PDB file of C-alpha atoms and ligand atoms in Angstrom:
ATOM      1  CA  UNK M  17       0.000   0.000   0.000  1.00  0.00           C
ATOM      2  CA  UNK M  18       1.137   3.530  -0.567  1.00  0.00           C
ATOM      3  CA  UNK M  19      -0.194   6.922   0.320  1.00  0.00           C
ATOM      4  CA  UNK M  20      -1.307   9.185  -2.535  1.00  0.00           C
ATOM      5  CA  UNK M  21      -1.504  12.961  -2.791  1.00  0.00           C
ATOM      6  CA  UNK M  22      -4.950  14.457  -2.190  1.00  0.00           C
ATOM      7  CA  UNK M  23      -6.266  16.933  -4.792  1.00  0.00           C
ATOM      8  CA  UNK M  24      -7.291  20.245  -3.223  1.00  0.00           C
ATOM      9  CA  UNK M  25     -10.050  22.543  -4.559  1.00  0.00           C
ATOM     10  CA  UNK M  26      -9.961  24.561  -6.756  1.00  0.00           C
ATOM     11  CA  UNK M  27      -8.857  21.951  -9.271  1.00  0.00           C
ATOM     12  CA  UNK M  28     -10.756  21.228 -12.499  1.00  0.00           C
ATOM     13  CA  UNK M  29     -10.496  17.437 -12.012  1.00  0.00           C
ATOM     14  CA  UNK M  30     -12.792  17.648  -8.982  1.00  0.00           C
ATOM     15  CA  UNK M  31     -15.543  18.877 -11.342  1.00  0.00           C
ATOM     16  CA  UNK M  32     -15.271  15.949 -13.772  1.00  0.00           C
ATOM     17  CA  UNK M  33     -17.540  12.922 -13.890  1.00  0.00           C
ATOM     18  CA  UNK M  34     -15.822   9.640 -12.949  1.00  0.00           C
ATOM     19  CA  UNK M  35     -16.028   6.555 -15.177  1.00  0.00           C
ATOM     20  CA  UNK M  36     -17.711   3.227 -14.446  1.00  0.00           C
ATOM     21  CA  UNK M  37     -15.360   0.272 -13.906  1.00  0.00           C
ATOM     22  CA  UNK M  38     -15.580  -2.817 -16.087  1.00  0.00           C
ATOM     23  CA  UNK M  39     -13.861  -5.405 -13.902  1.00  0.00           C
ATOM     24  CA  UNK M  40     -12.515  -5.964 -10.403  1.00  0.00           C
ATOM     25  CA  UNK M  41      -8.957  -7.276 -10.440  1.00  0.00           C
ATOM     26  CA  UNK M  42      -5.843  -7.118  -8.244  1.00  0.00           C
ATOM     27  CA  UNK M  43      -4.732  -3.844  -9.823  1.00  0.00           C
ATOM     28  CA  UNK M  44      -8.050  -2.264  -8.820  1.00  0.00           C
ATOM     29  CA  UNK M  45      -7.880  -3.760  -5.314  1.00  0.00           C
ATOM     30  CA  UNK M  46      -4.380  -2.335  -4.912  1.00  0.00           C
ATOM     31  CA  UNK M  47      -5.733   1.103  -5.859  1.00  0.00           C
ATOM     32  CA  UNK M  48      -8.527   0.697  -3.262  1.00  0.00           C
ATOM     33  CA  UNK M  49      -5.878  -0.210  -0.659  1.00  0.00           C
ATOM     34  CA  UNK M  50      -3.948   2.966  -1.516  1.00  0.00           C
ATOM     35  CA  UNK M  51      -7.135   5.025  -1.216  1.00  0.00           C
ATOM     36  CA  UNK M  52      -7.824   3.544   2.216  1.00  0.00           C
ATOM     37  CA  UNK M  53      -4.281   4.247   3.420  1.00  0.00           C
ATOM     38  CA  UNK M  54      -4.498   7.820   2.115  1.00  0.00           C
ATOM     39  CA  UNK M  55      -7.860   8.318   3.867  1.00  0.00           C
ATOM     40  CA  UNK M  56      -6.652   6.909   7.215  1.00  0.00           C
ATOM     41  CA  UNK M  57      -3.482   9.017   7.073  1.00  0.00           C
ATOM     42  CA  UNK M  58      -5.349  12.260   6.302  1.00  0.00           C
ATOM     43  CA  UNK M  59      -7.320  11.414   8.547  1.00  0.00           C
ATOM     44  CA  UNK M  60     -10.771  11.219   7.025  1.00  0.00           C
ATOM     45  CA  UNK M  61     -13.850   8.969   7.010  1.00  0.00           C
ATOM     46  CA  UNK M  62     -14.439   8.893   3.261  1.00  0.00           C
ATOM     47  CA  UNK M  63     -12.487   9.299   0.019  1.00  0.00           C
ATOM     48  CA  UNK M  64     -13.424   9.118  -3.664  1.00  0.00           C
ATOM     49  CA  UNK M  65     -10.820   8.141  -6.305  1.00  0.00           C
ATOM     50  CA  UNK M  66     -11.095  11.543  -8.012  1.00  0.00           C
ATOM     51  CA  UNK M  67      -9.649  13.039  -4.823  1.00  0.00           C
ATOM     52  CA  UNK M  68      -6.359  11.325  -5.638  1.00  0.00           C
ATOM     53  CA  UNK M  69      -6.700  12.336  -9.290  1.00  0.00           C
ATOM     54  CA  UNK M  70      -8.249   9.131 -10.657  1.00  0.00           C
ATOM     55  CA  UNK M  71     -11.562   9.485 -12.502  1.00  0.00           C
ATOM     56  CA  UNK M  72     -13.026   6.070 -11.607  1.00  0.00           C
ATOM     57  CA  UNK M  73     -16.211   5.342  -9.678  1.00  0.00           C
ATOM     58  CA  UNK M  74     -14.500   4.142  -6.503  1.00  0.00           C
ATOM     59  CA  UNK M  75     -15.131   5.096  -2.882  1.00  0.00           C
ATOM     60  CA  UNK M  76     -13.630   4.050   0.444  1.00  0.00           C
ATOM     61  CA  UNK M  77     -15.391   4.792   3.735  1.00  0.00           C
ATOM     62  CA  UNK M  78     -14.738   3.974   7.383  1.00  0.00           C
ATOM     63  CA  UNK M  79     -16.963   5.622   9.952  1.00  0.00           C
ATOM     64  CA  UNK M  80     -15.911   3.362  12.844  1.00  0.00           C
ATOM     65  CA  UNK M  81     -15.018   5.468  15.851  1.00  0.00           C
ATOM     66  CA  UNK M  82     -12.468   3.161  17.447  1.00  0.00           C
ATOM     67  CA  UNK M  83      -9.081   3.324  15.796  1.00  0.00           C
ATOM     68  CA  UNK M  84      -8.227  -0.264  16.800  1.00  0.00           C
ATOM     69  CA  UNK M  85     -11.303  -1.705  15.134  1.00  0.00           C
ATOM     70  CA  UNK M  86     -11.135  -0.642  11.528  1.00  0.00           C
ATOM     71  CA  UNK M  87     -14.252  -1.295   9.476  1.00  0.00           C
ATOM     72  CA  UNK M  88     -13.567  -0.251   5.882  1.00  0.00           C
ATOM     73  CA  UNK M  89     -16.266  -0.196   3.239  1.00  0.00           C
ATOM     74  CA  UNK M  90     -15.237  -0.341  -0.424  1.00  0.00           C
ATOM     75  CA  UNK M  91     -17.777   0.813  -3.002  1.00  0.00           C
ATOM     76  CA  UNK M  92     -17.179   0.146  -6.695  1.00  0.00           C
ATOM     77  CA  UNK M  93     -19.681   1.710  -9.153  1.00  0.00           C
ATOM     78  CA  UNK M  94     -22.044   2.754  -6.331  1.00  0.00           C
ATOM     79  CA  UNK M  95     -25.572   3.760  -7.313  1.00  0.00           C
ATOM     80  CA  UNK M  96     -28.310   5.260  -5.186  1.00  0.00           C
ATOM     81  CA  UNK M  97     -31.384   3.048  -5.627  1.00  0.00           C
ATOM     82  CA  UNK M  98     -33.669   5.115  -3.397  1.00  0.00           C
ATOM     83  CA  UNK M  99     -33.568   8.017  -0.953  1.00  0.00           C
ATOM     84  CA  UNK M 100     -35.853   8.809   1.976  1.00  0.00           C
ATOM     85  CA  UNK M 101     -38.097  11.875   1.952  1.00  0.00           C
ATOM     86  CA  UNK M 102     -36.995  12.517   5.520  1.00  0.00           C
ATOM     87  CA  UNK M 103     -33.831  14.583   5.669  1.00  0.00           C
ATOM     88  CA  UNK M 104     -31.075  15.077   8.227  1.00  0.00           C
ATOM     89  CA  UNK M 105     -28.390  17.691   8.744  1.00  0.00           C
ATOM     90  CA  UNK M 106     -24.719  16.924   9.385  1.00  0.00           C
ATOM     91  CA  UNK M 107     -21.757  19.237   9.585  1.00  0.00           C
ATOM     92  CA  UNK M 108     -19.664  18.157   6.613  1.00  0.00           C
ATOM     93  CA  UNK M 109     -16.028  18.626   5.804  1.00  0.00           C
ATOM     94  CA  UNK M 110     -13.977  17.322   2.887  1.00  0.00           C
ATOM     95  CA  UNK M 111     -10.348  16.276   2.473  1.00  0.00           C
ATOM     96  CA  UNK M 112     -10.281  18.343  -0.740  1.00  0.00           C
ATOM     97  CA  UNK M 113     -11.479  21.463   1.108  1.00  0.00           C
ATOM     98  CA  UNK M 114      -9.238  21.428   4.182  1.00  0.00           C
ATOM     99  CA  UNK M 115     -10.370  23.540   7.134  1.00  0.00           C
ATOM    100  CA  UNK M 116     -13.895  24.202   5.853  1.00  0.00           C
ATOM    101  CA  UNK M 117     -17.118  22.827   7.307  1.00  0.00           C
ATOM    102  CA  UNK M 118     -20.796  23.490   6.733  1.00  0.00           C
ATOM    103  CA  UNK M 119     -24.140  22.077   7.767  1.00  0.00           C
ATOM    104  CA  UNK M 120     -25.660  20.238   4.800  1.00  0.00           C
ATOM    105  CA  UNK M 121     -29.151  18.813   4.558  1.00  0.00           C
ATOM    106  CA  UNK M 122     -29.496  15.489   2.740  1.00  0.00           C
ATOM    107  CA  UNK M 123     -31.947  12.561   2.623  1.00  0.00           C
ATOM    108  CA  UNK M 124     -31.634  10.806   6.003  1.00  0.00           C
ATOM    109  CA  UNK M 125     -31.608   7.301   4.520  1.00  0.00           C
ATOM    110  CA  UNK M 126     -30.564   5.818   1.232  1.00  0.00           C
ATOM    111  CA  UNK M 127     -30.397   2.427  -0.425  1.00  0.00           C
ATOM    112  CA  UNK M 128     -27.173   1.756  -2.346  1.00  0.00           C
ATOM    113  CA  UNK M 129     -26.260  -0.808  -4.982  1.00  0.00           C
ATOM    114  CA  UNK M 130     -22.510  -1.391  -5.535  1.00  0.00           C
ATOM    115  CA  UNK M 131     -19.781  -3.913  -6.265  1.00  0.00           C
ATOM    116  CA  UNK M 132     -17.641  -4.918  -3.299  1.00  0.00           C
ATOM    117  CA  UNK M 133     -13.906  -5.575  -2.864  1.00  0.00           C
ATOM    118  CA  UNK M 134     -14.609  -9.237  -3.704  1.00  0.00           C
ATOM    119  CA  UNK M 135     -16.184  -8.288  -7.043  1.00  0.00           C
ATOM    120  CA  UNK M 136     -19.683  -9.261  -5.944  1.00  0.00           C
ATOM    121  CA  UNK M 137     -22.806  -7.156  -6.378  1.00  0.00           C
ATOM    122  CA  UNK M 138     -24.126  -5.877  -3.033  1.00  0.00           C
ATOM    123  CA  UNK M 139     -26.856  -3.687  -1.639  1.00  0.00           C
ATOM    124  CA  UNK M 140     -27.051  -1.816   1.664  1.00  0.00           C
ATOM    125  CA  UNK M 141     -29.452   0.498   3.396  1.00  0.00           C
ATOM    126  CA  UNK M 142     -27.615   3.382   5.029  1.00  0.00           C
ATOM    127  CA  UNK M 143     -28.795   5.836   7.658  1.00  0.00           C
ATOM    128  CA  UNK M 144     -27.240   8.447   9.927  1.00  0.00           C
ATOM    129  CA  UNK M 145     -23.612   9.389   9.312  1.00  0.00           C
ATOM    130  CA  UNK M 146     -23.073   6.534   6.831  1.00  0.00           C
ATOM    131  CA  UNK M 147     -25.930   7.780   4.630  1.00  0.00           C
ATOM    132  CA  UNK M 148     -24.505  11.317   4.586  1.00  0.00           C
ATOM    133  CA  UNK M 149     -20.994  10.039   3.951  1.00  0.00           C
ATOM    134  CA  UNK M 150     -22.047   7.813   1.008  1.00  0.00           C
ATOM    135  CA  UNK M 151     -24.039  10.656  -0.587  1.00  0.00           C
ATOM    136  CA  UNK M 152     -21.111  13.074  -0.148  1.00  0.00           C
ATOM    137  CA  UNK M 153     -18.726  10.597  -1.822  1.00  0.00           C
ATOM    138  CA  UNK M 154     -21.112   9.707  -4.674  1.00  0.00           C
ATOM    139  CA  UNK M 155     -21.402  13.460  -5.310  1.00  0.00           C
ATOM    140  CA  UNK M 156     -17.612  13.483  -5.844  1.00  0.00           C
ATOM    141  CA  UNK M 157     -18.028  10.851  -8.594  1.00  0.00           C
ATOM    142  CA  UNK M 158     -20.388  13.285 -10.340  1.00  0.00           C
ATOM    143  CA  UNK M 159     -18.161  16.352  -9.903  1.00  0.00           C
ATOM    144  CA  UNK M 160     -20.206  17.812  -7.043  1.00  0.00           C
ATOM    145  CA  UNK M 161     -18.725  19.269  -3.836  1.00  0.00           C
ATOM    146  CA  UNK M 162     -20.572  20.008  -0.581  1.00  0.00           C
ATOM    147  CA  UNK M 163     -20.037  23.757  -1.076  1.00  0.00           C
ATOM    148  CA  UNK M 164     -22.364  23.523  -4.101  1.00  0.00           C
ATOM    149  CA  UNK M 165     -25.270  23.240  -1.630  1.00  0.00           C
ATOM    150  CA  UNK M 166     -24.381  26.565   0.027  1.00  0.00           C
ATOM    151  CA  UNK M 167     -25.417  30.079  -0.977  1.00  0.00           C
ATOM    152  CA  UNK M 168     -23.239  31.700  -3.642  1.00  0.00           C
ATOM    153  CA  UNK M 169     -21.899  34.120  -1.049  1.00  0.00           C
ATOM    154  CA  UNK M 170     -20.733  31.373   1.345  1.00  0.00           C
ATOM    155  CA  UNK M 171     -19.351  29.278  -1.492  1.00  0.00           C
ATOM    156  CA  UNK M 172     -17.349  32.179  -2.945  1.00  0.00           C
ATOM    157  CA  UNK M 173     -15.955  32.991   0.500  1.00  0.00           C
ATOM    158  CA  UNK M 174     -14.678  29.441   0.965  1.00  0.00           C
ATOM    159  CA  UNK M 175     -13.251  29.313  -2.567  1.00  0.00           C
ATOM    160  CA  UNK M 176     -11.420  32.604  -2.030  1.00  0.00           C
ATOM    161  CA  UNK M 177      -9.791  31.245   1.128  1.00  0.00           C
ATOM    162  CA  UNK M 178      -8.817  28.002  -0.604  1.00  0.00           C
ATOM    163  CA  UNK M 179      -7.198  29.905  -3.488  1.00  0.00           C
ATOM    164  CA  UNK M 180      -5.265  32.034  -1.007  1.00  0.00           C
ATOM    165  CA  UNK M 181      -4.075  28.958   0.917  1.00  0.00           C
ATOM    166  CA  UNK M 182      -2.982  27.263  -2.296  1.00  0.00           C
ATOM    167  CA  UNK M 183      -0.900  30.304  -3.244  1.00  0.00           C
ATOM    168  CA  UNK M 184       0.751  30.243   0.192  1.00  0.00           C
ATOM    169  CA  UNK M 185       1.585  26.549  -0.212  1.00  0.00           C
ATOM    170  CA  UNK M 186       3.175  27.154  -3.595  1.00  0.00           C
ATOM    171  CA  UNK M 187       5.562  29.779  -2.277  1.00  0.00           C
ATOM    172  CA  UNK M 188       9.044  28.488  -1.768  1.00  0.00           C
ATOM    173  CA  UNK M 189      11.525  29.644   0.806  1.00  0.00           C
ATOM    174  CA  UNK M 190      15.185  29.249  -0.063  1.00  0.00           C
TER     175      UNK M 190
HETATM  176 ZN1   ZN U 228     -15.270  15.154   0.056  1.00  0.00          ZN
END
């Protein structure tokens, strides 16, 4: 396993639609392992492949609270089958928008169809934090970021700060 570099907004790749995968092989599993390592190291609870610059419909998630008991979830080609009418609000952050958080309202429950690490078709019903996390990550696969749900004013403010931070990071001191 190796850690990859996380893409930070603004970056045009984060706005692109990721591609569906045709087959699950060892090469793909190795990429999923890298994504998981990158997510744990960040640390974060969810990561989409586009966030390491790969436009494939792949997501890793681990919302387990205890560090000793890891409980990773690998989602290949995830699809939302149904969403609840009932909504819930969580404060969301994103590894591609470091330091920024906002309360986002989403369907409280969702049913997901996906292919697992073993290559088999699976289906789960998610609620609570897992439901929010899956919807946030599937948004990434469609080029959507959580700031897109905010008012233009709030979104522009966050983007301005991110651009400023990026400029600071690119400065070199000799
Ligand atoms: Zn994110």
